[in-house]
XYZ file of C-alpha atoms in Angstrom:
661
model
C -10.265 -73.955 9.425
C -8.362 -72.835 6.796
C -11.609 -71.465 5.347
C -12.619 -69.805 8.458
C -8.753 -67.764 8.580
C -9.180 -66.845 5.429
C -12.929 -65.708 5.778
C -11.610 -63.838 9.340
C -8.153 -62.718 7.796
C -8.075 -58.586 7.923
C -8.590 -56.477 4.950
C -5.187 -54.999 3.764
C -4.965 -51.332 5.011
C -5.035 -48.944 1.272
C -2.139 -48.040 0.415
C -3.174 -44.012 0.539
C -4.078 -44.373 4.173
C -0.424 -45.913 4.841
C 0.964 -42.656 3.336
C -1.007 -40.432 5.302
C 0.258 -42.158 8.261
C 3.756 -42.164 7.038
C 3.787 -38.443 6.678
C 1.903 -38.017 9.987
C 5.104 -39.683 12.024
C 7.169 -37.858 9.640
C 5.466 -34.502 11.361
C 5.135 -35.516 14.481
C 9.169 -36.468 14.671
C 9.884 -33.302 12.964
C 8.045 -31.703 15.986
C 10.151 -33.473 18.771
C 13.215 -32.946 17.484
C 12.464 -29.630 16.895
C 12.018 -29.019 20.416
C 15.110 -30.965 21.040
C 17.238 -29.015 18.739
C 15.422 -25.614 18.654
C 18.057 -22.646 17.140
C 20.796 -25.510 16.663
C 22.659 -25.199 12.733
C 20.168 -22.646 11.315
C 22.196 -21.414 8.790
C 21.343 -17.643 9.836
C 22.624 -14.918 7.373
C 22.705 -11.213 7.948
C 20.492 -8.710 5.653
C 24.073 -7.246 4.890
C 26.537 -10.213 5.040
C 27.381 -12.225 2.053
C 28.858 -15.440 1.402
C 31.812 -16.985 -0.626
C 29.466 -17.878 -3.534
C 27.753 -14.246 -3.017
C 30.870 -12.464 -3.808
C 32.291 -14.835 -6.492
C 28.902 -14.242 -7.927
C 29.861 -10.210 -7.648
C 33.195 -10.962 -9.213
C 31.920 -12.671 -12.589
C 29.500 -9.699 -12.883
C 32.265 -7.225 -12.421
C 34.689 -9.532 -14.692
C 31.513 -9.214 -17.067
C 30.660 -5.836 -17.264
C 35.004 -5.545 -17.644
C 35.248 -7.624 -20.303
C 31.929 -6.382 -22.011
C 33.363 -4.554 -25.323
C 36.358 -7.371 -25.676
C 35.165 -10.720 -24.937
C 34.306 -12.157 -28.813
C 31.405 -13.732 -26.746
C 30.070 -10.509 -26.288
C 31.354 -9.098 -28.915
C 29.995 -11.114 -31.691
C 26.777 -12.980 -29.172
C 24.973 -10.948 -26.699
C 25.834 -7.625 -27.755
C 24.564 -8.225 -31.340
C 21.063 -10.090 -29.384
C 20.967 -6.660 -27.198
C 21.505 -4.319 -30.990
C 19.131 -6.086 -32.788
C 16.219 -6.113 -29.793
C 17.443 -2.366 -29.017
C 17.333 -1.144 -32.195
C 13.569 -2.862 -32.723
C 12.654 -1.339 -29.417
C 13.504 2.161 -30.113
C 12.029 1.690 -33.608
C 9.028 1.063 -31.975
C 8.841 3.595 -29.149
C 9.972 5.735 -32.065
C 6.675 5.444 -33.968
C 4.067 5.638 -30.302
C 6.039 6.662 -27.356
C 8.961 8.772 -27.513
C 9.899 11.650 -29.757
C 12.706 10.512 -32.085
C 15.564 13.049 -33.349
C 14.493 16.100 -34.574
C 10.932 16.250 -33.449
C 9.289 17.078 -30.327
C 6.588 14.357 -30.649
C 6.462 10.263 -31.725
C 6.005 9.714 -35.191
C 2.300 8.602 -34.549
C 0.343 10.516 -32.061
C -2.601 9.837 -29.509
C -4.803 10.259 -32.437
C -3.230 7.904 -34.866
C -2.944 5.614 -32.272
C -6.529 5.280 -31.241
C -7.505 5.007 -34.914
C -5.117 2.184 -35.441
C -6.278 0.212 -32.220
C -10.094 0.486 -33.082
C -9.598 -0.413 -36.951
C -7.476 -3.324 -36.118
C -9.751 -4.938 -32.795
C -12.502 -4.390 -35.750
C -10.496 -6.361 -38.338
C -9.446 -8.590 -36.130
C -12.215 -8.866 -34.232
C -15.759 -7.271 -34.161
C -16.818 -3.758 -33.531
C -17.725 -4.303 -30.194
C -14.169 -5.248 -29.098
C -13.368 -2.179 -31.645
C -15.175 0.645 -29.579
C -13.437 -1.306 -26.530
C -10.057 -0.698 -27.507
C -10.872 2.731 -28.721
C -12.006 3.809 -25.112
C -9.263 1.667 -23.250
C -6.493 3.783 -25.434
C -8.380 7.031 -24.754
C -8.671 6.663 -20.938
C -4.564 5.543 -21.167
C -5.082 9.584 -22.154
C -7.808 10.791 -19.339
C -5.340 8.713 -16.677
C -2.607 11.200 -17.551
C -0.445 8.205 -18.484
C -0.298 8.205 -22.409
C 3.242 8.030 -22.411
C 3.895 5.055 -20.408
C 1.030 3.382 -21.652
C 2.689 3.701 -24.509
C 6.095 2.316 -23.581
C 4.437 -0.745 -21.999
C 2.778 -1.377 -25.311
C 5.823 -0.759 -27.313
C 7.817 -3.136 -25.283
C 5.055 -5.709 -24.912
C 4.221 -5.711 -28.878
C 8.396 -5.875 -29.549
C 8.447 -8.802 -27.009
C 5.380 -10.910 -28.802
C 6.908 -10.202 -32.169
C 10.367 -12.061 -31.815
C 8.887 -14.349 -29.409
C 6.128 -15.339 -32.091
C 8.821 -15.499 -34.852
C 10.561 -18.678 -32.734
C 7.696 -20.153 -30.607
C 5.119 -20.676 -33.831
C 7.680 -22.665 -36.224
C 9.149 -24.351 -32.754
C 5.279 -25.509 -32.007
C 4.829 -26.154 -35.282
C 8.165 -28.144 -35.525
C 7.429 -30.130 -31.952
C 3.831 -30.748 -33.065
C 4.968 -32.460 -36.407
C 7.768 -35.047 -34.316
C 6.883 -36.831 -31.654
C 11.169 -36.781 -30.915
C 11.049 -32.873 -30.895
C 7.922 -32.704 -28.691
C 9.952 -34.980 -26.119
C 12.443 -32.617 -25.618
C 11.227 -29.370 -25.431
C 8.368 -30.240 -23.548
C 10.544 -30.601 -20.255
C 12.495 -27.172 -20.936
C 8.826 -25.693 -21.269
C 8.015 -27.283 -18.230
C 11.183 -25.996 -16.654
C 10.905 -22.275 -17.954
C 7.195 -21.542 -17.158
C 8.067 -23.551 -13.450
C 10.353 -20.564 -13.117
C 8.653 -17.341 -10.936
C 8.992 -14.020 -13.668
C 11.797 -12.835 -11.217
C 14.044 -15.225 -12.117
C 14.369 -14.039 -15.668
C 15.784 -10.757 -14.506
C 19.084 -11.392 -12.682
C 20.553 -13.571 -14.976
C 19.573 -11.380 -18.332
C 21.312 -8.274 -16.813
C 24.395 -10.385 -16.395
C 24.564 -10.646 -20.125
C 22.571 -7.722 -21.836
C 22.934 -4.792 -18.799
C 19.415 -3.002 -17.574
C 17.520 -1.420 -19.493
C 14.436 -1.817 -22.282
C 16.817 -3.893 -24.366
C 17.456 -6.473 -21.348
C 13.511 -6.224 -20.227
C 12.557 -6.964 -24.104
C 14.344 -10.115 -24.002
C 13.039 -11.402 -20.469
C 9.844 -10.507 -21.983
C 9.854 -12.676 -24.937
C 11.932 -15.431 -22.913
C 9.309 -15.426 -20.164
C 5.993 -15.307 -22.987
C 7.412 -17.647 -25.593
C 6.640 -20.787 -24.176
C 2.916 -20.446 -24.104
C 3.215 -20.302 -28.025
C 5.593 -22.970 -28.361
C 3.224 -25.441 -26.199
C -0.353 -24.060 -27.550
C 0.754 -24.205 -31.051
C 2.145 -27.925 -30.594
C -1.236 -29.129 -29.043
C -2.612 -27.075 -31.746
C -1.215 -29.627 -34.737
C -1.074 -32.767 -32.946
C -4.685 -32.145 -32.073
C -5.675 -32.235 -35.819
C -7.472 -35.887 -36.484
C -5.403 -38.145 -37.604
C -7.784 -39.663 -40.318
C -7.524 -36.291 -41.559
C -3.951 -35.791 -41.990
C -4.022 -39.309 -43.748
C -6.888 -38.518 -45.909
C -4.479 -35.422 -47.176
C -1.394 -38.117 -47.323
C -3.458 -40.456 -49.483
C -4.551 -37.945 -52.194
C -0.519 -37.123 -52.947
C -0.150 -33.907 -50.383
C 3.198 -33.383 -49.124
C 4.709 -32.587 -46.232
C 4.648 -28.785 -46.361
C 1.498 -29.008 -48.324
C -0.252 -31.227 -45.781
C 1.051 -28.244 -43.375
C -0.060 -25.053 -44.940
C -3.498 -26.796 -46.405
C -4.833 -29.085 -43.612
C -2.558 -28.458 -40.634
C -2.556 -24.863 -40.219
C -5.937 -24.023 -41.413
C -7.634 -26.409 -38.946
C -5.387 -25.329 -35.815
C -6.016 -21.875 -36.385
C -8.363 -21.164 -33.525
C -5.959 -22.767 -31.529
C -2.737 -20.915 -32.569
C -4.358 -17.933 -32.339
C -5.342 -18.251 -28.654
C -1.542 -19.315 -27.877
C -1.223 -15.580 -29.097
C -3.299 -14.710 -26.656
C -1.279 -16.308 -23.843
C 1.636 -15.058 -25.266
C 0.511 -11.389 -25.150
C -1.095 -11.966 -21.290
C 2.536 -13.323 -19.996
C 4.658 -10.460 -22.540
C 2.386 -7.756 -20.774
C 2.642 -9.307 -17.127
C 6.225 -9.579 -17.996
C 6.746 -6.290 -18.697
C 5.123 -4.513 -15.568
C 7.387 -6.739 -13.764
C 10.997 -5.629 -15.678
C 10.664 -2.165 -14.088
C 13.045 -3.292 -11.551
C 15.799 -3.417 -14.641
C 14.479 -0.115 -15.743
C 12.214 -1.191 -17.839
C 9.868 2.167 -18.974
C 6.065 2.390 -18.882
C 3.319 1.798 -16.183
C 5.433 -0.876 -14.589
C 8.037 1.738 -13.610
C 5.365 4.067 -12.053
C 3.789 1.200 -10.343
C 7.128 0.067 -8.444
C 7.956 3.880 -7.302
C 4.706 4.461 -5.953
C 4.712 0.744 -3.977
C 8.120 1.064 -2.691
C 6.799 4.850 -1.544
C 3.661 3.493 -0.225
C 1.765 5.779 -2.755
C -1.480 4.056 -2.978
C -3.414 6.611 -4.930
C -0.507 6.840 -7.644
C 0.064 2.921 -8.244
C -4.465 2.188 -7.794
C -4.039 4.813 -11.097
C -1.086 3.055 -12.934
C -2.674 -0.365 -11.766
C -5.829 0.360 -13.142
C -4.535 1.151 -16.786
C -2.432 -2.136 -16.687
C -5.408 -3.390 -16.186
C -7.304 -1.643 -19.062
C -4.323 -2.870 -21.588
C -4.751 -6.570 -20.032
C -8.732 -6.160 -20.838
C -8.051 -4.528 -24.363
C -5.700 -7.076 -25.073
C -7.472 -9.989 -24.142
C -10.763 -9.404 -25.747
C -9.116 -8.544 -29.021
C -7.193 -11.440 -29.181
C -10.074 -13.355 -28.085
C -12.431 -11.993 -30.359
C -9.263 -12.931 -33.430
C -10.022 -16.561 -32.449
C -13.767 -16.351 -32.826
C -13.619 -14.707 -36.082
C -10.778 -17.209 -37.250
C -12.570 -20.110 -37.055
C -16.044 -18.306 -38.353
C -14.003 -17.662 -41.469
C -14.234 -21.119 -42.400
C -18.129 -20.823 -42.382
C -18.281 -17.712 -44.563
C -21.751 -16.362 -44.028
C -23.832 -13.326 -46.194
C -22.912 -10.542 -44.047
C -19.484 -11.132 -45.011
C -19.811 -9.531 -48.756
C -20.121 -6.352 -46.401
C -17.101 -6.410 -44.510
C -14.670 -6.173 -47.284
C -15.983 -2.692 -48.608
C -16.051 -1.315 -44.742
C -12.673 -2.464 -43.825
C -11.510 -0.352 -46.612
C -13.369 2.578 -45.775
C -12.069 2.261 -42.228
C -8.317 1.764 -43.112
C -8.380 5.350 -45.062
C -9.628 6.796 -41.929
C -7.110 5.209 -39.847
C -4.431 6.658 -42.310
C -6.039 10.529 -41.955
C -5.842 10.344 -38.428
C -2.435 8.846 -38.366
C -1.196 11.525 -40.790
C -2.984 14.066 -38.584
C -1.504 12.735 -35.778
C 1.777 12.673 -37.446
C 1.691 16.573 -38.664
C -0.034 18.521 -36.102
C 0.454 18.695 -32.644
C -2.808 18.955 -31.091
C -3.505 15.608 -32.569
C -0.313 14.450 -31.327
C 0.017 15.583 -27.618
C -3.053 13.965 -25.379
C -5.405 17.568 -24.205
C -5.833 17.778 -21.643
C -3.494 17.561 -18.016
C -4.705 14.643 -16.708
C -7.539 15.728 -14.593
C -8.899 11.998 -14.561
C -6.001 10.362 -13.294
C -5.478 12.863 -10.759
C -8.775 12.245 -9.449
C -8.533 8.376 -9.365
C -5.310 8.601 -7.557
C -7.307 11.212 -4.651
C -10.368 8.572 -4.577
C -7.894 5.745 -4.179
C -6.144 7.660 -1.246
C -9.450 8.912 0.181
C -10.207 4.976 0.238
C -7.348 3.835 1.598
C -7.255 6.687 4.624
C -10.785 5.945 5.131
C -10.033 2.185 5.377
C -7.516 2.392 7.798
C -9.054 4.581 10.277
C -12.588 2.709 9.975
C -11.604 -0.658 9.360
C -7.851 -0.991 10.401
C -9.854 -3.375 13.536
C -10.739 -5.899 11.379
C -8.194 -5.925 9.088
C -5.448 -5.489 12.120
C -7.186 -8.450 13.366
C -7.589 -10.809 10.718
C -3.839 -10.229 9.826
C -3.021 -10.730 13.771
C -4.885 -13.687 14.290
C -3.291 -15.734 11.018
C 0.096 -14.160 11.838
C -0.196 -15.391 15.183
C -1.415 -18.517 15.197
C -0.482 -19.775 11.314
C 2.375 -18.299 9.821
C 4.664 -17.830 13.027
C 4.900 -20.574 14.513
C 4.854 -22.833 11.159
C 7.687 -19.807 9.768
C 9.636 -20.865 13.486
C 9.536 -24.633 12.769
C 11.045 -24.234 9.248
C 13.478 -21.132 10.012
C 14.521 -22.551 13.781
C 14.658 -26.214 12.905
C 18.614 -27.062 12.443
C 19.192 -27.272 8.362
C 19.721 -30.947 8.155
C 16.759 -31.850 10.025
C 14.031 -29.600 8.030
C 16.293 -30.726 4.738
C 15.239 -34.323 5.535
C 12.046 -33.859 6.684
C 11.459 -32.254 2.750
C 13.020 -34.910 1.439
C 11.116 -37.627 3.024
C 7.980 -35.978 2.338
C 9.160 -35.718 -1.451
C 9.616 -39.526 -1.445
C 6.615 -40.384 0.208
C 4.112 -37.876 -1.456
C 6.028 -38.228 -5.161
C 8.045 -41.290 -4.965
C 11.541 -42.204 -5.263
C 12.363 -39.317 -8.011
C 10.532 -37.226 -6.476
C 12.813 -37.423 -3.051
C 15.788 -37.410 -5.108
C 14.769 -34.335 -6.906
C 14.166 -32.573 -3.186
C 17.481 -33.851 -1.737
C 18.830 -31.906 -4.782
C 17.330 -28.841 -4.122
C 17.816 -29.213 -0.624
C 21.402 -29.108 -1.056
C 21.797 -26.599 -3.703
C 19.706 -23.995 -1.379
C 21.921 -24.722 1.530
C 24.864 -23.799 -1.308
C 23.246 -20.515 -2.060
C 24.052 -19.346 1.588
C 20.264 -18.327 1.532
C 18.855 -21.418 3.408
C 16.981 -19.287 6.397
C 15.206 -16.368 3.767
C 14.416 -19.855 1.434
C 12.419 -21.593 4.713
C 10.660 -17.959 5.426
C 9.454 -17.960 1.495
C 8.642 -21.594 2.277
C 6.338 -20.916 5.192
C 4.732 -18.038 3.396
C 4.074 -19.956 0.288
C 2.866 -22.771 2.416
C 0.683 -20.867 3.883
C -0.632 -19.087 1.192
C -1.332 -21.978 -0.390
C -3.114 -23.446 2.275
C -5.293 -20.422 2.178
C -5.837 -21.019 -2.184
C -6.821 -24.548 -1.594
C -9.412 -23.769 1.176
C -10.916 -21.384 -1.011
C -10.428 -23.258 -4.409
C -11.924 -26.259 -3.033
C -14.967 -24.130 -1.446
C -15.911 -22.616 -4.474
C -14.386 -25.106 -6.990
C -17.040 -27.830 -5.795
C -19.573 -25.023 -5.757
C -19.196 -24.242 -9.992
C -18.874 -28.091 -10.259
C -21.959 -28.735 -8.901
C -24.071 -26.100 -10.648
C -23.833 -24.966 -13.777
C -25.539 -21.571 -12.650
C -22.624 -21.213 -10.660
C -19.784 -21.709 -12.826
C -21.765 -19.325 -15.397
C -21.512 -16.539 -13.221
C -18.301 -17.101 -11.212
C -16.144 -18.199 -14.390
C -15.871 -15.031 -16.332
C -14.830 -12.902 -13.258
C -11.741 -15.759 -12.757
C -10.947 -15.416 -16.735
C -10.791 -11.550 -16.143
C -9.105 -12.345 -12.736
C -6.195 -14.256 -14.182
C -5.389 -11.737 -17.088
C -4.182 -8.850 -14.617
C -0.351 -9.024 -13.485
C 0.888 -9.478 -10.311
C 1.573 -6.021 -9.572
C -1.834 -4.635 -9.789
C -2.629 -7.442 -6.849
C -0.656 -5.908 -4.368
C -2.350 -2.104 -4.446
C -5.729 -3.206 -2.556
C -4.695 -5.087 -0.261
C -1.019 -2.487 0.612
C -4.191 -0.050 1.353
C -6.204 -2.688 3.843
C -3.230 -4.219 5.168
C -0.339 -2.044 5.140
C 3.516 -2.959 4.207
C 3.826 -6.572 5.462
C 4.252 -9.937 4.174
C 0.949 -10.246 5.113
C -0.434 -8.471 2.480
C 1.689 -10.604 -0.248
C 0.041 -13.615 1.396
C -3.063 -11.976 0.773
C -2.444 -11.199 -2.557
C -0.769 -14.382 -3.075
C -4.125 -15.724 -2.230
C -6.378 -13.966 -4.554
C -3.823 -13.739 -7.765
C -3.538 -18.357 -7.354
C -7.438 -18.504 -6.335
C -8.819 -18.456 -9.673
C -6.574 -21.207 -11.428
C -7.397 -23.578 -8.171
C -11.443 -22.944 -8.701
C -10.994 -23.953 -12.098
C -9.220 -27.089 -12.091
C -11.300 -28.552 -9.201
C -14.541 -27.012 -10.707
C -13.385 -29.405 -13.582
C -12.326 -31.766 -11.510
C -15.993 -32.448 -9.758
C -17.439 -31.977 -12.858
C -15.459 -34.770 -14.625
C -17.518 -37.469 -12.254
C -19.293 -39.697 -14.082
C -23.084 -38.877 -13.483
C -23.778 -42.370 -13.152
C -21.856 -42.590 -10.272
C -23.002 -39.585 -9.131
C -27.185 -40.857 -9.401
C -25.863 -44.602 -7.887
C -24.617 -42.500 -4.762
C -27.750 -40.584 -4.490
C -29.838 -43.290 -5.330
C -27.900 -45.150 -2.419
C -29.102 -42.091 0.155
C -26.165 -40.280 0.118
C -26.675 -36.544 1.296
C -24.834 -33.450 -0.405
C -21.997 -32.954 2.143
C -21.531 -36.985 1.832
C -21.819 -37.051 -1.822
C -19.398 -34.219 -2.205
C -16.558 -35.482 0.540
C -17.302 -39.524 -0.208
C -17.907 -39.572 -3.952
C -16.870 -35.945 -5.718
C -13.399 -35.073 -3.900
C -12.424 -38.154 -4.004
C -12.927 -39.091 -7.604
C -11.714 -35.772 -8.317
C -8.163 -36.520 -6.605
C -5.770 -35.904 -9.555
C -7.384 -32.143 -10.544
C -6.739 -31.619 -6.467
C -3.448 -32.456 -6.320
C -3.195 -30.898 -10.092
C -4.518 -27.387 -8.446
C -2.291 -27.626 -5.319
C 0.749 -27.703 -8.146
C -0.620 -24.573 -9.783
C -1.742 -22.945 -6.692
C 1.957 -23.410 -5.487
C 3.441 -21.723 -8.094
C 0.979 -18.795 -8.653
C 1.403 -18.834 -5.080
C 5.766 -18.535 -5.244
C 5.710 -16.015 -8.084
C 3.321 -13.466 -5.660
C 5.083 -13.732 -2.854
C 8.043 -13.068 -3.993
C 6.862 -9.907 -5.840
C 5.576 -9.207 -2.258
C 8.848 -8.574 -1.454
C 8.377 -4.776 -2.881
C 5.990 -4.553 -0.107
C 7.917 -5.875 3.038
C 7.226 -9.569 2.634
C 11.112 -9.980 2.818
C 12.918 -13.184 2.603
C 13.989 -14.121 -0.459
C 12.096 -11.053 -2.896
C 13.828 -8.570 -0.570
C 16.558 -10.126 -1.423
C 16.299 -10.200 -4.977
C 15.211 -6.338 -5.585
C 17.918 -5.641 -3.069
C 20.142 -7.133 -5.640
C 18.657 -4.868 -8.171
C 18.658 -1.783 -6.624
C 22.530 -2.092 -4.533
C 25.137 -3.085 -6.587
C 27.504 -4.805 -3.846
C 24.109 -7.130 -3.223
C 24.157 -8.541 -6.833
C 25.302 -11.572 -6.115
C 22.549 -12.254 -3.247
C 20.167 -11.107 -5.200
C 21.019 -13.646 -7.923
C 21.542 -16.496 -5.610
C 18.165 -15.383 -4.262
C 16.778 -15.898 -7.592
C 18.814 -19.268 -7.967
C 16.929 -20.371 -4.500
C 13.293 -19.241 -5.883
C 13.761 -21.719 -8.947
C 14.614 -24.321 -6.880
C 11.982 -23.815 -4.612
C 10.052 -24.325 -7.685
C 11.450 -26.995 -9.140
C 11.234 -29.095 -5.752
C 7.208 -28.250 -5.548
C 6.198 -28.701 -9.056
C 7.956 -32.334 -9.075
C 6.786 -33.179 -5.640
C 2.990 -32.155 -6.401
C 3.127 -33.573 -10.453
C 4.992 -36.926 -9.225
C 1.893 -37.093 -6.471
C -0.906 -36.357 -9.245
C 0.611 -39.173 -11.528
C 0.303 -41.504 -8.367
C -3.254 -40.546 -7.918
C -4.365 -40.772 -11.691
C -2.799 -44.475 -11.757
C -5.073 -47.274 -11.631
C -4.783 -49.323 -8.693
C -3.333 -52.518 -9.002
C -1.163 -51.409 -11.965
C 2.375 -51.040 -12.171
């Protein structure tokens, strides 16, 4: 009987199924309580109202402004940093974009800049990249955006220079010291979780509004990739190689300069690439704090709904991003090839010397003659592009409005509005408890505790309803991102041909700053929160597609073959084998999709998305709302931290070996 009883004993329910049942129970209970308590204790706050925290932030801002030139902390620290950065930015601007005192044009005019760009691209990469750089820089002038483009380039280069001066040594230190790496990694995780908007308000508090603050915000945002990738490059050098060098008597410094840095050079250069891309993205957004350049043109055009001008300036940003990305990528490839010199290299030295002479002559001409300093023409190509964009926009609104408005209305009515209503009309404590409970169930006790702290601080910001509105848009956009990411990612993971076709487009999409994504959807859908959601989906989809594709491709071929031999069809193979076995990649893709979407939904505050994004933008433009904008930035950070901790903890749970603690 005992044997029979044991033989018929029920199998335990898998942990993930029990977790799903708990999640479903939490949601059902939430819906029931929502129906009973709807509209009570929602912590609503009108757009013009301020809480005591917001007024306190305003008072702090006023106090700092009054004491800026008398407080020792500002006199000898913040003001000195601002002075150094401002001097650097002004110097670079007078070289290529802004006329210095006594001259009507910059020190180096368009001909010199184009020649130097082509020469540097050739020296670091190859002649194809050089042609791309020359064509790209000439295109800025043809668009009528030469000075704006050079201002953007000047701020980007200034920020990248300082970021690399700090980031690479810190990355080397973290790569060589496990203790430093353990200290630095959580800080980098936190910095990369924060959306770009969030850096702006606190930095203006200490460094005022202007190019210096924009550059400081940019270098702070761009430094983490340099640190992280450099540390990874150093730690990736084989231990046997390091041990061999040390056994031959190499000192720590010799091991670093003769072994670690040469062997990790390509990866470090790719870190420089990521730093430049992050800096360019941040410089355009820093237009909100009066950074000159293309970003300011885009912001002004978006605020006035001038699609043509926004498209022209956005295209210039895309071209600059592509040029800088291709140059640094080619430099990484060349840095690897220099370790294996070939016969063709002997001709490269004399050719580079001749090219340097030609570039120097072009610089002299552009410094001496007005015709070589001021770009010829009046930007006719730019006006034509803007006019064409306006024409296409008008045509789309006249002929496609039925389709676009239908899509917008269906998704808004059936998905966005109900979920937003659930979040914003539930009592704040009910929604908070649900978030904490879901965090604990999905990510564990630690994630639940993090969610509890974040919920409490969100209430303290006084922007609970705006935070829940942003949360609704973020959740809906992330759902759409994952649907798109899983569909395309599985296709790429199962087909090498599809991966080769799609991946280059995804790589190109990831170099474009967030502002650029708003322009086409503004033309299609007008100024609305749906525009921000669609732009966020397109912005976040590439990274999720690549992560899902890599996860599906990582499923062992033997497992796939065994399932196929057992008679599994394509659908069964995907849903029963490949997706379950790449669950960790799916959760990681959700994590990255959430962070990207949150950043973009906030940027959408410029085109009618409202909520926290609008609060941040209003805080820059209206002095009395500065404190509210600062609180909105804090709320965005809290949402990002909560999302990041829960999804990362969930990813750790899904990749943990069953049966082990």
